[in-house]
Amino acid sequence: NAGVMQNPRHLVRRRGQEARLRCSPMKGHSHVYWYRQLPEEGLKFMVYLQKENIIDESGMPKERFSAEFPKEGPSILRIQQVVRGDSAAYFCASSPTPPGMVSPLHFGNGTRLTVT
Amino acid sequence: TQLLEQSPQFLSIQEGENLTVYCNSSSVFSSLQWYRQEPGEGPVLLVTVVTGGEVKKLKRLTFQFGDARKDSSLHITAAQPGDTGLYLCAGALGETSGSRLTFGEGTQLTVNP
């Protein structure tokens, strides 16, 4: 399976806990993007990363949210002290080329976070 | 304010009918992509349009990019139940943000047998 892999598919957290969402990009892709989707809404850009670098985090909330894409291993989106409003589907996408070139995004099947 | 406005938001039709979905903006996009998303899955790319006035066909789907590169449409001929899904348009604003896309809120299409 050469697609974008996200895990877990479903994650339930109580208010105040931490959520860690993982994303392994397609083989050969070094550009990773995280999007958030609320029910009946489109996808909202959160962050764009390359290996070991955050390139654009303009869509990330200033507090409690962080993302990384280490040299080895998957990209991680971390949400600390979750609140009910964080409940959403979080999608990771990868592409083979950097900005400046038209390249499609390959999406994973998402992690559905539910905060109780 | 939504940068990309899609209409209609919901569309329910009978099998065999034709339909058009619209994606409009006041901004100029360097490229525009259409995705289809099914429940529980991630969006899947259908097409990318780059040139103003460009028309692309994918079987029963016809995509058009407006001359001014501010709008796009998706036309489906003889819709089938398998076409049911959320259709999303996504635009890239500039050459330096080619891979950072801004998504519309989607059109939820239901095709009834």
CSV table of C-alpha atoms in Angstrom, one decimal:
chain,number,residue,atom,x,y,z
A,1,ASN,CA,0.0,0.0,0.0
A,2,ALA,CA,1.7,3.1,-1.2
A,3,GLY,CA,-0.9,5.6,0.0
A,4,VAL,CA,-0.8,8.2,2.7
A,5,MET,CA,-1.3,6.3,6.0
A,6,GLN,CA,-2.9,7.9,9.0
A,7,ASN,CA,-3.4,6.5,12.4
A,8,PRO,CA,-5.4,6.1,14.5
A,9,ARG,CA,-8.5,6.2,12.4
A,10,HIS,CA,-10.6,7.1,15.4
A,11,LEU,CA,-9.4,8.7,18.6
A,12,VAL,CA,-11.5,9.5,21.7
A,13,ARG,CA,-10.0,11.8,24.3
A,14,ARG,CA,-11.5,13.4,27.4
A,15,ARG,CA,-11.2,17.2,27.9
A,16,GLY,CA,-7.7,18.1,29.0
A,17,GLN,CA,-5.9,15.1,27.6
A,18,GLU,CA,-3.4,15.1,24.7
A,19,ALA,CA,-4.1,13.8,21.2
A,20,ARG,CA,-1.3,12.6,18.9
A,21,LEU,CA,-2.1,12.0,15.3
A,22,ARG,CA,0.3,10.3,13.0
A,23,CYS,CA,0.8,10.5,9.2
A,24,SER,CA,3.2,8.6,7.0
A,25,PRO,CA,3.3,10.2,3.5
A,26,MET,CA,3.4,8.4,0.2
A,27,LYS,CA,6.8,6.9,-0.6
A,28,GLY,CA,9.0,9.5,-2.2
A,29,HIS,CA,6.9,12.4,-0.9
A,30,SER,CA,8.7,14.8,1.4
A,31,HIS,CA,6.0,17.5,1.7
A,32,VAL,CA,3.3,17.0,4.2
A,33,TYR,CA,0.2,19.1,4.9
A,34,TRP,CA,-2.4,18.9,7.7
A,35,TYR,CA,-6.0,19.9,7.2
A,36,ARG,CA,-9.0,20.0,9.6
A,37,GLN,CA,-12.5,19.3,8.5
A,38,LEU,CA,-15.6,20.0,10.6
A,39,PRO,CA,-18.9,18.4,9.8
A,40,GLU,CA,-20.5,19.7,6.6
A,41,GLU,CA,-17.5,22.0,6.0
A,42,GLY,CA,-14.6,22.1,3.7
A,43,LEU,CA,-11.0,21.4,4.6
A,44,LYS,CA,-9.1,24.2,6.5
A,45,PHE,CA,-5.3,24.4,6.0
A,46,MET,CA,-3.3,24.0,9.2
A,47,VAL,CA,0.3,23.5,8.5
A,48,TYR,CA,2.8,22.6,5.8
A,49,LEU,CA,6.0,20.7,6.7
A,50,GLN,CA,9.0,19.3,5.0
A,51,LYS,CA,11.5,16.9,6.6
A,52,GLU,CA,12.6,18.6,9.9
A,53,ASN,CA,11.1,21.9,8.9
A,54,ILE,CA,7.9,23.8,9.4
A,55,ILE,CA,7.4,25.8,6.3
A,56,ASP,CA,3.9,27.4,6.8
A,57,GLU,CA,2.0,27.1,10.1
A,58,SER,CA,-0.3,30.1,9.4
A,59,GLY,CA,-3.4,27.9,9.8
A,60,MET,CA,-2.5,26.4,13.2
A,61,PRO,CA,-4.1,27.8,16.4
A,62,LYS,CA,-1.4,29.7,18.4
A,63,GLU,CA,-1.8,27.6,21.5
A,64,ARG,CA,-2.1,23.8,22.2
A,65,PHE,CA,-1.4,22.7,18.6
A,66,SER,CA,2.0,21.7,17.3
A,67,ALA,CA,3.3,19.6,14.4
A,68,GLU,CA,6.6,18.0,13.4
A,69,PHE,CA,8.0,15.9,10.6
A,70,PRO,CA,11.2,14.3,11.8
A,71,LYS,CA,14.0,13.0,9.7
A,72,GLU,CA,12.9,9.5,10.5
A,73,GLY,CA,9.3,8.4,11.1
A,74,PRO,CA,5.9,9.9,10.5
A,75,SER,CA,4.6,13.4,10.8
A,76,ILE,CA,2.9,14.1,14.1
A,77,LEU,CA,0.1,16.5,14.9
A,78,ARG,CA,-0.1,17.1,18.6
A,79,ILE,CA,-3.0,18.7,20.4
A,80,GLN,CA,-2.5,19.4,24.1
A,81,GLN,CA,-5.3,19.9,26.6
A,82,VAL,CA,-8.0,19.1,24.1
A,83,VAL,CA,-11.4,20.8,24.3
A,84,ARG,CA,-14.7,19.8,22.7
A,85,GLY,CA,-14.2,22.3,19.9
A,86,ASP,CA,-11.2,20.3,18.7
A,87,SER,CA,-13.5,17.4,17.7
A,88,ALA,CA,-13.1,17.1,13.9
A,89,ALA,CA,-11.6,15.0,11.2
A,90,TYR,CA,-7.9,15.7,10.7
A,91,PHE,CA,-6.5,14.9,7.3
A,92,CYS,CA,-2.9,14.6,6.2
A,93,ALA,CA,-1.8,15.0,2.6
A,94,SER,CA,1.5,14.6,0.9
A,95,SER,CA,3.0,15.8,-2.4
A,96,PRO,CA,6.2,15.1,-4.2
A,97,THR,CA,7.1,18.6,-5.2
A,98,PRO,CA,7.6,21.9,-3.4
A,99,PRO,CA,5.4,25.0,-3.7
A,100,GLY,CA,5.7,26.8,-7.0
A,101,MET,CA,4.7,23.8,-9.0
A,102,VAL,CA,1.2,22.5,-9.6
A,103,SER,CA,1.1,19.2,-7.8
A,104,PRO,CA,-1.9,17.3,-6.5
A,105,LEU,CA,-2.3,16.4,-2.9
A,106,HIS,CA,-2.7,12.8,-1.9
A,107,PHE,CA,-4.8,12.5,1.1
A,108,GLY,CA,-5.0,9.9,3.9
A,109,ASN,CA,-8.3,8.7,5.2
A,110,GLY,CA,-8.1,10.9,8.2
A,111,THR,CA,-8.2,10.7,12.0
A,112,ARG,CA,-11.6,11.4,13.6
A,113,LEU,CA,-11.0,13.0,16.9
A,114,THR,CA,-13.8,13.0,19.4
A,115,VAL,CA,-13.4,15.0,22.7
A,116,THR,CA,-15.8,14.0,25.4
B,1,THR,CA,-15.8,35.2,4.4
B,2,GLN,CA,-15.2,32.1,2.4
B,3,LEU,CA,-12.5,32.6,-0.3
B,4,LEU,CA,-14.1,29.9,-2.5
B,5,GLU,CA,-17.8,29.7,-2.7
B,6,GLN,CA,-19.4,26.5,-3.9
B,7,SER,CA,-23.0,26.2,-5.0
B,8,PRO,CA,-25.3,24.5,-4.4
B,9,GLN,CA,-24.3,23.2,-1.0
B,10,PHE,CA,-26.6,20.2,-1.3
B,11,LEU,CA,-28.0,18.6,-4.4
B,12,SER,CA,-30.3,15.6,-4.6
B,13,ILE,CA,-31.2,14.3,-8.1
B,14,GLN,CA,-32.5,11.2,-9.8
B,15,GLU,CA,-30.3,8.8,-11.7
B,16,GLY,CA,-29.8,9.9,-15.3
B,17,GLU,CA,-30.2,13.6,-14.7
B,18,ASN,CA,-27.5,16.2,-15.5
B,19,LEU,CA,-26.1,18.6,-13.0
B,20,THR,CA,-23.6,21.5,-12.6
B,21,VAL,CA,-21.7,22.5,-9.6
B,22,TYR,CA,-20.1,25.9,-9.3
B,23,CYS,CA,-17.0,27.2,-7.6
B,24,ASN,CA,-16.6,31.0,-7.5
B,25,SER,CA,-14.2,33.5,-6.0
B,26,SER,CA,-13.1,37.1,-6.3
B,27,SER,CA,-9.5,36.0,-6.3
B,28,VAL,CA,-7.4,34.8,-9.2
B,29,PHE,CA,-6.0,31.3,-8.9
B,30,SER,CA,-2.9,30.0,-10.5
B,31,SER,CA,-4.6,26.6,-10.6
B,32,LEU,CA,-7.7,24.9,-9.4
B,33,GLN,CA,-8.4,21.3,-8.5
B,34,TRP,CA,-11.5,19.3,-8.0
B,35,TYR,CA,-11.7,16.5,-5.4
B,36,ARG,CA,-14.3,14.0,-4.5
B,37,GLN,CA,-14.7,12.7,-1.0
B,38,GLU,CA,-16.8,9.8,0.2
B,39,PRO,CA,-17.8,9.3,3.9
B,40,GLY,CA,-15.0,8.1,6.1
B,41,GLU,CA,-12.4,8.7,3.5
B,42,GLY,CA,-10.0,11.4,2.4
B,43,PRO,CA,-10.6,13.5,-0.8
B,44,VAL,CA,-9.4,12.1,-4.1
B,45,LEU,CA,-8.2,14.3,-6.9
B,46,LEU,CA,-10.4,14.4,-10.0
B,47,VAL,CA,-8.7,17.0,-12.1
B,48,THR,CA,-6.4,20.0,-12.1
B,49,VAL,CA,-7.0,23.0,-14.4
B,50,VAL,CA,-4.4,25.6,-14.9
B,51,THR,CA,-5.2,27.7,-18.0
B,52,GLY,CA,-8.0,30.3,-18.2
B,53,GLY,CA,-10.8,28.9,-20.3
B,54,GLU,CA,-9.5,25.3,-20.0
B,55,VAL,CA,-12.0,22.5,-20.4
B,56,LYS,CA,-11.2,18.9,-19.3
B,57,LYS,CA,-13.3,15.9,-19.6
B,58,LEU,CA,-13.2,12.8,-17.5
B,59,LYS,CA,-15.8,10.3,-18.8
B,60,ARG,CA,-19.2,11.9,-17.8
B,61,LEU,CA,-17.5,14.7,-15.9
B,62,THR,CA,-16.6,18.0,-17.6
B,63,PHE,CA,-14.6,20.6,-15.8
B,64,GLN,CA,-14.1,24.2,-16.9
B,65,PHE,CA,-11.8,26.9,-15.6
B,66,GLY,CA,-13.1,30.5,-16.1
B,67,ASP,CA,-11.3,32.8,-18.5
B,68,ALA,CA,-10.3,35.0,-15.6
B,69,ARG,CA,-9.2,32.0,-13.5
B,70,LYS,CA,-11.6,33.1,-10.7
B,71,ASP,CA,-14.2,30.4,-11.1
B,72,SER,CA,-14.8,26.9,-12.2
B,73,SER,CA,-17.6,24.5,-12.9
B,74,LEU,CA,-18.1,20.8,-12.8
B,75,HIS,CA,-20.8,19.3,-15.0
B,76,ILE,CA,-21.9,15.7,-14.7
B,77,THR,CA,-23.9,14.1,-17.5
B,78,ALA,CA,-26.4,11.2,-16.8
B,79,ALA,CA,-25.5,11.0,-13.1
B,80,GLN,CA,-25.3,7.6,-11.5
B,81,PRO,CA,-25.6,6.6,-7.8
B,82,GLY,CA,-21.9,5.9,-7.8
B,83,ASP,CA,-21.4,9.7,-8.3
B,84,THR,CA,-22.8,10.4,-4.9
B,85,GLY,CA,-20.2,12.2,-2.7
B,86,LEU,CA,-18.8,15.5,-1.5
B,87,TYR,CA,-17.3,17.5,-4.4
B,88,LEU,CA,-14.7,20.0,-3.3
B,89,CYS,CA,-13.0,22.6,-5.3
B,90,ALA,CA,-9.6,23.9,-4.2
B,91,GLY,CA,-7.5,26.8,-5.5
B,92,ALA,CA,-3.9,27.7,-5.3
B,93,LEU,CA,-3.4,31.5,-5.0
B,94,GLY,CA,0.0,32.0,-6.3
B,95,GLU,CA,3.1,30.3,-7.8
B,96,THR,CA,4.8,30.3,-4.4
B,97,SER,CA,1.9,28.6,-2.8
B,98,GLY,CA,1.1,26.1,-5.5
B,99,SER,CA,0.7,23.3,-3.1
B,100,ARG,CA,-1.0,25.1,-0.3
B,101,LEU,CA,-4.7,24.9,-1.3
B,102,THR,CA,-7.7,26.8,-0.2
B,103,PHE,CA,-10.8,24.6,-0.2
B,104,GLY,CA,-14.4,25.5,-0.8
B,105,GLU,CA,-17.0,24.1,1.6
B,106,GLY,CA,-18.1,21.5,-0.9
B,107,THR,CA,-21.2,20.3,-2.7
B,108,GLN,CA,-22.9,17.2,-1.2
B,109,LEU,CA,-24.3,15.3,-4.2
B,110,THR,CA,-26.8,12.5,-3.8
B,111,VAL,CA,-27.9,10.5,-6.8
B,112,ASN,CA,-31.0,8.4,-6.2
B,113,PRO,CA,-31.5,5.2,-8.1
